[in-house]
Coordinates of C-alpha atoms (C1' of nucleotides) in Angstrom, one line a residue:
Chain R
M1 CA -11.3 41.2 -37.1
R2 CA -8.5 39.1 -35.1
I3 CA -6.5 36.5 -37.1
I4 CA -5.7 32.9 -35.8
N5 CA -2.2 32.0 -37.1
I6 CA -2.3 27.9 -37.6
A7 CA 0.3 25.5 -38.8
I8 CA 0.0 21.8 -39.6
V9 CA 1.7 19.1 -39.6
D10 CA 1.1 15.2 -40.6
D11 CA 2.7 12.7 -42.8
H12 CA -0.2 13.0 -45.1
P13 CA 0.3 15.8 -48.1
L14 CA -3.4 14.7 -48.7
I15 CA -4.7 15.2 -45.4
I16 CA -2.9 18.3 -45.3
S17 CA -4.1 19.9 -48.5
G18 CA -7.6 18.6 -47.2
L19 CA -7.3 20.6 -44.2
V20 CA -5.5 23.4 -45.6
A21 CA -9.1 23.3 -47.8
I22 CA -11.5 23.4 -45.2
L23 CA -10.1 26.2 -43.5
R24 CA -10.0 28.4 -46.7
P25 CA -13.2 29.6 -46.1
Y26 CA -12.4 31.2 -42.8
N27 CA -10.7 34.7 -43.6
Q28 CA -9.9 34.9 -39.8
I29 CA -8.0 31.7 -39.8
V30 CA -4.3 31.7 -42.0
V31 CA -2.5 29.0 -42.1
G32 CA 0.9 29.7 -42.0
G33 CA 3.3 26.9 -42.1
T34 CA 2.1 23.5 -43.5
Y35 CA 4.9 20.2 -42.3
T36 CA 5.3 16.6 -43.2
S37 CA 7.3 16.0 -40.6
A38 CA 8.9 16.4 -36.8
A39 CA 12.1 18.0 -38.3
G40 CA 10.4 20.0 -40.8
L41 CA 8.4 21.8 -38.1
L42 CA 11.1 22.8 -35.4
E43 CA 12.8 24.4 -38.5
G44 CA 10.0 26.6 -38.8
L45 CA 8.3 26.8 -35.4
K46 CA 11.6 29.0 -35.0
S47 CA 11.0 31.0 -38.1
T48 CA 7.2 31.9 -37.9
P49 CA 5.8 30.2 -34.8
P50 CA 1.8 29.7 -35.0
D51 CA -0.7 31.0 -32.5
V52 CA -2.3 27.2 -33.3
L53 CA -0.1 24.0 -34.0
L54 CA -2.6 20.8 -35.6
L55 CA -0.5 18.0 -35.2
D56 CA -0.9 14.4 -35.7
I57 CA 0.7 11.4 -33.4
L58 CA 2.1 9.4 -35.8
L59 CA 5.2 10.9 -37.9
P60 CA 7.5 9.4 -39.7
D61 CA 10.9 10.8 -38.1
I62 CA 9.5 10.6 -33.9
S63 CA 6.0 10.3 -32.0
G64 CA 4.5 13.8 -31.9
K65 CA 3.8 12.3 -28.2
E66 CA 7.7 12.9 -27.9
L67 CA 7.8 15.7 -30.1
V68 CA 5.2 17.9 -27.6
P69 CA 7.9 18.6 -25.3
A70 CA 9.9 19.6 -27.6
I71 CA 7.6 22.3 -28.9
R72 CA 6.1 23.6 -25.9
E73 CA 10.1 24.0 -25.4
L74 CA 10.8 26.3 -28.5
C75 CA 7.4 28.9 -28.4
P76 CA 5.2 28.1 -25.2
E77 CA 2.5 30.7 -26.4
T78 CA 1.9 27.9 -29.4
R79 CA -1.1 26.2 -28.7
I80 CA -1.3 22.4 -29.6
L81 CA -4.9 20.9 -31.3
V82 CA -4.1 17.4 -31.2
L83 CA -6.0 16.2 -34.5
T84 CA -5.3 12.6 -34.6
S85 CA -7.6 9.1 -36.2
L86 CA -6.1 7.5 -32.9
D87 CA -9.2 6.8 -31.0
M88 CA -8.2 6.0 -27.7
P89 CA -8.9 7.3 -24.5
S90 CA -5.3 7.0 -22.7
M91 CA -3.8 8.4 -26.0
V92 CA -5.9 11.8 -24.9
S93 CA -4.7 11.8 -21.2
S94 CA -1.2 11.4 -22.2
M95 CA -1.3 14.1 -24.6
L96 CA -2.9 16.4 -22.1
R97 CA -0.4 16.4 -19.0
R98 CA 2.5 16.4 -22.1
G99 CA 0.9 20.0 -22.3
C100 CA -1.7 20.1 -25.1
S101 CA -4.9 22.3 -25.2
G102 CA -7.3 19.7 -27.9
Y103 CA -7.7 16.2 -28.5
L104 CA -9.7 16.1 -32.3
L105 CA -9.9 13.1 -34.1
K106 CA -9.9 13.3 -38.0
G107 CA -13.7 12.7 -38.9
A108 CA -14.8 15.4 -36.6
P109 CA -17.0 17.7 -39.1
S110 CA -15.3 21.2 -40.1
H111 CA -17.6 23.4 -38.1
T112 CA -16.2 21.4 -35.4
L113 CA -12.7 21.8 -36.0
I114 CA -13.1 25.4 -36.7
D115 CA -14.6 25.6 -32.9
A116 CA -11.8 24.0 -31.3
I117 CA -9.0 26.0 -33.3
E118 CA -11.3 29.1 -31.9
I119 CA -11.2 27.5 -28.4
V120 CA -7.8 26.9 -28.3
F121 CA -6.8 30.0 -29.6
D122 CA -8.7 31.8 -26.6
G123 CA -6.8 29.8 -24.0
G124 CA -9.9 26.5 -23.6
Q125 CA -9.6 23.2 -24.2
Y126 CA -11.4 21.3 -26.8
I127 CA -11.2 17.3 -26.2
E128 CA -13.6 15.1 -28.5
P129 CA -17.3 14.6 -26.6
K130 CA -17.1 11.0 -26.8
L131 CA -13.0 10.3 -25.6
K132 CA -13.9 12.8 -23.0
E133 CA -16.4 11.1 -21.9
Q134 CA -14.9 7.3 -21.4
L135 CA -11.9 9.2 -20.2
F136 CA -14.0 10.4 -17.4
Q137 CA -15.7 6.5 -17.1
N138 CA -12.4 5.4 -16.7
F139 CA -11.5 7.6 -14.3
L140 CA -14.7 6.8 -12.0
K141 CA -13.7 2.8 -12.5
F142 CA -9.8 3.2 -11.4
K143 CA -11.1 5.1 -8.2
E144 CA -13.4 2.3 -7.2
H145 CA -11.2 -0.2 -6.8
P146 CA -7.7 1.2 -6.2
K147 CA -6.0 -1.9 -4.3
N148 CA -7.3 -4.2 -6.4
Q149 CA -5.1 -5.3 -9.2
M150 CA -8.2 -7.7 -11.2
V151 CA -9.7 -4.3 -12.5
I152 CA -6.7 -3.0 -13.8
P153 CA -7.4 -3.9 -17.8
E154 CA -4.7 -1.6 -18.8
L155 CA -2.2 -4.8 -18.1
T156 CA -2.5 -8.0 -19.1
Q157 CA -1.5 -10.5 -15.9
R158 CA 1.9 -12.0 -17.9
E159 CA 2.5 -7.9 -17.7
K160 CA 1.5 -7.8 -14.0
E161 CA 3.6 -10.3 -12.8
V162 CA 6.4 -8.7 -14.6
L163 CA 5.6 -5.5 -13.1
T164 CA 5.6 -7.2 -9.8
L165 CA 9.8 -8.5 -10.0
I166 CA 10.6 -5.0 -11.3
A167 CA 9.3 -4.3 -8.4
A168 CA 11.0 -6.6 -6.4
E169 CA 14.6 -5.5 -7.4
Y170 CA 15.3 -8.1 -10.1
T171 CA 17.1 -7.5 -13.2
T172 CA 15.5 -8.4 -16.8
R173 CA 17.2 -11.2 -16.7
E174 CA 16.7 -12.3 -13.6
I175 CA 13.1 -12.2 -14.5
A176 CA 13.5 -14.1 -17.3
S177 CA 15.0 -17.0 -15.5
K178 CA 12.5 -16.5 -13.4
L179 CA 9.3 -16.9 -15.6
F180 CA 11.5 -19.3 -17.4
I181 CA 11.3 -17.6 -20.7
S182 CA 13.6 -16.1 -23.0
Y183 CA 15.3 -12.3 -21.6
Y184 CA 13.9 -11.5 -24.8
T185 CA 10.8 -11.6 -23.8
A186 CA 10.6 -10.5 -20.7
E187 CA 12.5 -7.0 -21.8
N188 CA 9.8 -7.2 -24.6
H189 CA 7.4 -7.2 -21.4
R190 CA 9.7 -4.2 -19.9
N191 CA 9.1 -2.2 -22.8
N192 CA 5.4 -2.4 -23.3
L193 CA 4.8 -1.7 -19.4
I194 CA 6.7 1.3 -19.9
Q195 CA 4.6 2.3 -23.2
K196 CA 1.2 1.3 -21.8
L197 CA 1.3 3.3 -18.4
D198 CA 2.8 6.0 -19.8
V199 CA 6.1 6.2 -17.9
K200 CA 9.4 7.2 -18.7
N201 CA 11.7 4.5 -17.3
T202 CA 11.7 1.9 -14.1
A203 CA 11.3 4.4 -11.4
G204 CA 8.1 5.4 -13.0
L205 CA 6.7 1.4 -13.4
I206 CA 7.4 1.1 -9.6
K207 CA 5.8 4.1 -8.6
V208 CA 2.3 2.8 -10.8
A209 CA 2.8 -0.8 -9.1
I210 CA 2.7 0.6 -5.8
Q211 CA -0.1 2.8 -6.9
I212 CA -2.4 0.0 -8.0
G213 CA -1.6 -2.2 -5.3
L214 CA 0.6 -4.7 -6.5
I215 CA 3.3 -4.3 -4.3
K216 CA 3.5 -3.2 -0.2
Chain I
M1 CA -46.7 7.7 -21.5
R2 CA -44.5 5.9 -18.8
I3 CA -44.4 6.7 -16.1
I4 CA -42.2 7.6 -13.0
N5 CA -42.0 6.8 -9.9
I6 CA -40.2 8.8 -7.8
A7 CA -39.7 9.4 -4.3
I8 CA -37.4 12.5 -2.2
V9 CA -35.5 12.0 0.6
D10 CA -34.0 15.7 2.5
D11 CA -34.3 16.8 5.9
H12 CA -35.9 20.2 5.2
P13 CA -39.4 19.9 4.5
L14 CA -39.7 23.3 2.6
I15 CA -37.3 21.8 0.1
I16 CA -39.6 19.2 -0.2
S17 CA -42.2 20.8 -0.1
G18 CA -41.1 23.1 -3.2
L19 CA -39.5 19.8 -5.3
V20 CA -42.9 18.8 -5.3
A21 CA -44.4 22.3 -6.8
I22 CA -41.8 22.1 -9.5
L23 CA -42.4 18.5 -10.7
R24 CA -46.5 18.8 -10.0
P25 CA -46.8 20.2 -13.8
Y26 CA -45.0 17.1 -15.5
N27 CA -47.6 14.7 -15.5
Q28 CA -45.0 11.8 -16.4
I29 CA -43.8 12.1 -13.1
V30 CA -45.0 10.5 -9.7
V31 CA -43.9 11.7 -6.3
G32 CA -44.6 8.3 -4.4
G33 CA -43.3 9.1 -1.3
T34 CA -41.5 12.0 0.4
Y35 CA -39.1 11.6 3.8
T36 CA -37.4 13.7 6.1
S37 CA -35.1 11.4 7.4
A38 CA -32.8 8.0 6.9
A39 CA -34.7 5.8 9.3
G40 CA -38.0 6.6 7.8
L41 CA -36.7 6.2 4.1
L42 CA -35.5 2.7 4.5
E43 CA -39.0 2.1 6.4
G44 CA -40.5 3.5 3.2
L45 CA -38.1 2.2 0.5
K46 CA -39.5 -1.6 1.7
S47 CA -43.0 -1.3 0.7
T48 CA -43.2 1.1 -2.7
P49 CA -39.0 1.2 -4.2
P50 CA -39.4 4.1 -6.7
D51 CA -37.8 4.1 -9.7
V52 CA -35.8 7.4 -8.9
L53 CA -34.7 8.7 -6.0
L54 CA -34.1 11.8 -5.0
L55 CA -31.3 11.8 -2.3
D56 CA -29.7 15.0 0.0
I57 CA -26.5 14.2 1.6
L58 CA -26.5 16.1 4.4
L59 CA -29.6 14.4 6.9
P60 CA -29.9 14.0 10.5
D61 CA -29.7 11.1 11.4
I62 CA -26.7 9.2 9.4
S63 CA -24.8 10.8 5.9
G64 CA -26.6 10.0 2.5
K65 CA -23.2 8.8 1.9
E66 CA -23.5 5.7 4.2
L67 CA -27.0 5.5 2.9
V68 CA -26.3 4.6 -0.9
P69 CA -24.9 1.0 0.2
A70 CA -28.1 0.4 2.6
I71 CA -31.0 2.1 -0.2
R72 CA -29.2 -0.6 -3.0
E73 CA -29.3 -3.2 -0.6
L74 CA -33.1 -2.7 -0.3
C75 CA -34.0 -1.9 -4.2
P76 CA -31.3 -2.4 -6.1
E77 CA -34.0 -1.4 -9.2
T78 CA -33.8 2.2 -7.5
R79 CA -31.5 4.9 -9.8
I80 CA -30.6 7.4 -6.9
L81 CA -29.9 10.8 -8.1
V82 CA -28.1 12.8 -5.6
L83 CA -29.6 16.7 -5.1
T84 CA -27.5 18.4 -3.0
S85 CA -26.3 21.5 -2.5
L86 CA -22.2 20.5 -1.9
D87 CA -20.7 22.2 -4.6
M88 CA -16.7 19.4 -4.3
P89 CA -16.0 17.4 -6.9
S90 CA -14.8 14.7 -4.4
M91 CA -18.4 14.3 -3.5
V92 CA -19.2 13.4 -6.6
S93 CA -16.3 10.8 -7.5
S94 CA -17.5 9.4 -4.0
M95 CA -21.3 9.3 -4.3
L96 CA -20.8 8.0 -8.1
R97 CA -18.5 5.3 -7.1
R98 CA -21.0 4.7 -4.6
G99 CA -23.3 3.4 -7.3
C100 CA -25.0 6.4 -7.2
S101 CA -26.3 7.4 -10.9
G102 CA -26.8 11.4 -11.2
Y103 CA -25.3 14.2 -9.1
L104 CA -27.6 17.4 -9.0
L105 CA -26.7 21.1 -7.2
K106 CA -30.0 22.4 -5.6
G107 CA -29.4 25.6 -7.3
A108 CA -30.3 23.8 -11.1
P109 CA -33.2 24.9 -12.9
S110 CA -36.5 22.7 -13.4
H111 CA -35.9 21.7 -16.5
T112 CA -32.9 20.2 -15.8
L113 CA -34.3 18.8 -12.9
I114 CA -36.4 16.8 -15.1
D115 CA -33.8 15.9 -17.7
A116 CA -31.8 14.8 -14.9
I117 CA -34.6 12.4 -13.4
E118 CA -35.4 11.1 -16.8
I119 CA -31.7 10.6 -18.3
V120 CA -30.5 8.5 -14.9
F121 CA -34.2 6.2 -15.6
D122 CA -33.4 5.3 -18.8
G123 CA -30.0 4.4 -16.9
G124 CA -28.3 7.4 -17.9
Q125 CA -25.9 8.9 -16.2
Y126 CA -26.3 13.1 -15.4
I127 CA -23.6 15.0 -13.0
E128 CA -23.2 18.5 -12.9
P129 CA -21.8 19.9 -15.8
K130 CA -19.1 22.6 -13.6
L131 CA -18.0 19.5 -11.1
K132 CA -17.8 16.9 -13.8
E133 CA -15.5 19.4 -15.8
Q134 CA -13.2 20.2 -12.6
L135 CA -13.3 16.5 -11.9
F136 CA -12.1 16.0 -15.5
Q137 CA -9.4 18.2 -14.7
N138 CA -8.2 16.8 -11.1
F139 CA -8.2 13.5 -12.8
L140 CA -5.7 15.0 -15.5
K141 CA -3.4 16.3 -12.9
F142 CA -3.8 12.8 -11.0
K143 CA 0.0 12.2 -11.6
E144 CA 1.5 15.5 -10.0
H145 CA 2.9 14.7 -6.5
P146 CA 3.3 16.7 -3.5
K147 CA 6.3 16.8 -1.9
N148 CA 6.8 16.3 1.8
Q149 CA 9.6 17.4 4.0
M150 CA 10.1 15.0 6.4
V151 CA 13.7 14.2 8.7
I152 CA 16.0 10.8 7.1
P153 CA 19.0 11.5 9.3
E154 CA 20.2 8.7 6.7
L155 CA 20.0 11.5 3.6
T156 CA 21.6 14.5 3.7
Q157 CA 19.6 17.5 2.0
R158 CA 21.6 16.6 -1.7
E159 CA 20.7 13.6 -1.2
K160 CA 17.2 14.0 -0.8
E161 CA 17.0 16.2 -3.5
V162 CA 18.5 14.0 -5.7
L163 CA 16.6 11.1 -5.0
T164 CA 13.6 13.0 -5.3
L165 CA 14.3 14.2 -9.2
I166 CA 15.0 10.3 -9.7
A167 CA 11.4 9.9 -8.8
A168 CA 10.4 12.0 -10.5
E169 CA 11.7 10.3 -13.6
Y170 CA 15.3 12.3 -14.4
T171 CA 17.6 10.5 -15.9
T172 CA 21.0 11.6 -13.9
R173 CA 22.0 13.8 -16.7
E174 CA 18.9 15.9 -16.2
I175 CA 19.2 16.0 -12.4
A176 CA 22.9 17.2 -12.7
S177 CA 21.6 19.6 -14.8
K178 CA 18.5 20.7 -12.8
L179 CA 20.9 21.0 -9.4
F180 CA 23.6 22.5 -11.4
I181 CA 26.4 20.3 -10.6
S182 CA 28.2 17.6 -12.7
Y183 CA 26.7 14.4 -14.4
Y184 CA 29.7 12.8 -12.4
T185 CA 28.7 14.4 -9.0
A186 CA 25.1 13.6 -9.8
E187 CA 25.9 9.8 -10.2
N188 CA 27.9 10.0 -7.5
H189 CA 24.8 11.0 -5.1
R190 CA 22.8 7.8 -6.9
N191 CA 25.3 5.7 -6.2
N192 CA 25.7 6.8 -2.5
L193 CA 21.9 6.5 -2.4
I194 CA 22.1 2.6 -3.3
Q195 CA 25.0 2.5 -1.2
K196 CA 23.3 3.9 1.7
L197 CA 19.6 2.6 1.4
D198 CA 20.7 -1.1 1.0
V199 CA 19.4 -1.8 -2.5
K200 CA 20.3 -2.8 -6.0
N201 CA 18.7 -0.7 -8.3
T202 CA 16.0 2.3 -9.1
A203 CA 13.3 0.3 -8.3
G204 CA 14.4 0.2 -5.0
L205 CA 15.4 3.6 -4.7
I206 CA 11.9 4.7 -5.6
K207 CA 10.4 2.4 -2.5
V208 CA 12.1 3.8 -0.3
A209 CA 11.3 7.7 -1.2
I210 CA 7.5 6.3 -1.5
Q211 CA 8.0 5.0 2.2
I212 CA 9.9 7.7 3.9
G213 CA 7.7 10.0 2.2
L214 CA 9.8 11.7 -0.3
I215 CA 7.1 11.5 -2.6
K216 CA 3.7 10.4 -2.9
Chain Z
dG1 C1' 45.2 22.6 15.0
dC2 C1' 43.3 17.2 13.5
dC3 C1' 39.2 15.2 11.8
dT4 C1' 34.8 13.7 10.0
dT5 C1' 31.2 14.7 7.0
dT6 C1' 29.6 16.3 3.0
dC7 C1' 29.3 18.2 -1.4
dT8 C1' 31.6 18.4 -5.2
dA9 C1' 34.3 16.6 -9.5
dC10 C1' 36.7 13.2 -12.8
dC11 C1' 37.8 8.1 -14.2
dT12 C1' 37.5 3.5 -16.2
dG13 C1' 35.2 -0.6 -16.9
dT14 C1' 31.2 -3.3 -17.2
dT15 C1' 26.2 -4.5 -16.7
dT16 C1' 21.2 -3.0 -17.7
dT17 C1' 17.7 -0.5 -19.5
dC18 C1' 15.6 1.6 -23.1
dC19 C1' 14.3 2.0 -27.8
dG20 C1' 12.0 0.5 -32.1
dG21 C1' 11.7 -3.1 -34.5
dT22 C1' 9.9 -8.4 -36.5
dA23 C1' 7.5 -12.3 -36.6
dG24 C1' 5.8 -16.6 -35.6
dG25 C1' 1.9 -19.2 -32.6
dC26 C1' -2.2 -19.7 -29.5
dC27 C1' -6.3 -18.6 -29.0
dT28 C1' -11.1 -16.3 -29.3
dA29 C1' -14.5 -12.6 -30.7
dA30 C1' -16.5 -11.6 -34.5
Chain M
dT1 C1' -12.4 -17.7 -41.5
dT2 C1' -10.7 -13.5 -40.3
dA3 C1' -8.5 -9.8 -37.1
dG4 C1' -7.2 -8.8 -32.9
dG5 C1' -4.9 -9.2 -28.9
dC6 C1' -1.0 -11.7 -25.7
dC7 C1' 2.7 -14.3 -25.0
dT8 C1' 6.8 -15.5 -27.1
dA9 C1' 11.2 -14.7 -29.1
dC10 C1' 15.2 -12.3 -31.4
dC11 C1' 18.2 -8.1 -33.5
dG12 C1' 21.6 -3.4 -33.0
dG13 C1' 22.3 0.4 -31.5
dA14 C1' 22.3 4.3 -28.2
dA15 C1' 21.5 5.5 -23.5
dA16 C1' 21.6 5.2 -18.7
dA17 C1' 22.6 2.9 -14.6
dC18 C1' 26.0 0.4 -11.9
dA19 C1' 30.4 -0.3 -9.2
dG20 C1' 34.7 1.0 -7.7
dG21 C1' 37.6 3.8 -7.4
dT22 C1' 40.8 9.2 -6.2
dA23 C1' 40.8 13.5 -4.7
dG24 C1' 39.9 19.0 -3.5
dA25 C1' 37.2 22.5 -1.3
dA26 C1' 34.5 24.2 2.9
dA27 C1' 32.4 23.3 7.3
dG28 C1' 31.3 22.2 11.6
dG29 C1' 33.4 19.8 16.0
dC30 C1' 36.7 18.2 19.0

DNA sequence: GCCTTTCTACCTGTTTTCCGGTAGGCCTAA
DNA sequence: TTAGGCCTACCGGAAAACAGGTAGAAAGGC
């Protein structure tokens, strides 16, 4: 019988012990390591890279989101299965794009967990069906009116204004001045845009702005 | 028992009779009309609008693609189930965003056909699972950008490389690392780009990069 | 040879962005 | 009434971009 070596990272020890208890009856699955922080995880991965990593997104030190590239760098063979309570389609695509193999909600029944682990171990992809469906529908809606600025529920009116001005090459201070708001507020909008649109910097913002037809 | 009234449009009479034969055993489904052309269909819809329309895409007079809006105009209540042999994900999204409720391949088994008819009749959506999956995966890769090697005499080869990487949201330090040059050199290229292209900052660079086709 | 362009590398500053917080007021939906 | 979303405002610190220099090496044309 094949053995799947897994590791678990979650900031709540209770969750970890719960998972370990759930997995115990399944002899083909061996929990090789458990971690409560990103730092500990990265340390542990060096010595014993698991086949599958159960990853929570909300961690004490850094976000699982930023953690994924580091993990992939460290042990490219390890398949990452996101196990979180974040019930957001956008998070799913964000994590998958970063290289995760699956996305599971913490409410999932134990047999689903086992299935998911085996699927990603075999090189497949497991995504919470409900979220996958939502993501798919978003995709259809997105393609429906890619040019229409009114159909981007992701952004508020104010954020779209700020994004437009960023695209017009104004600095944050100039934007604040133009919109009659504080510099801090304008910067806040800018930061929210970067988070919401899942980009790294101004360059990414401009690309999105053009994609959604906000400029040019 | 509820009765589902359906209509079929397909340019091959053989396919139509085959479908009719498949559907005959199911008493809840009544074939109210069959058509071999778009013109005939539009005529027939006026008198007897069906609950569900089985629509082929390749028709003799006009494409089913262009036909859908006309059908929706004529009888908005009718749910359209695309039944075709076109095995292309892009066609699925194309038809769905025009207002179709389902997409089925002609190779589908009869019970699947029945299921799909009932699902769309109930206001749901049925999409060939394989195509749905492909479409979903395309969506995930949506953010990749195909590069284009165009001739911009204003910029040197090295500058174009740097600009491409800036547009890919890399920092100057990362770009330097990728190109095996010093951080200062990379920054120098960045500054030169801003000067040459007469823009104020990164935002302007991205816009130019897109304009000249360096990135999507 | 000389001149130009390009790529390379370095330096010193200043400005801006980026990150991750906190927090109150307002409005709306539950 | 409470919860949530949005806009507003603020803070501190790190990182990156921006601006304006100098300067050597290589390659090519005249």
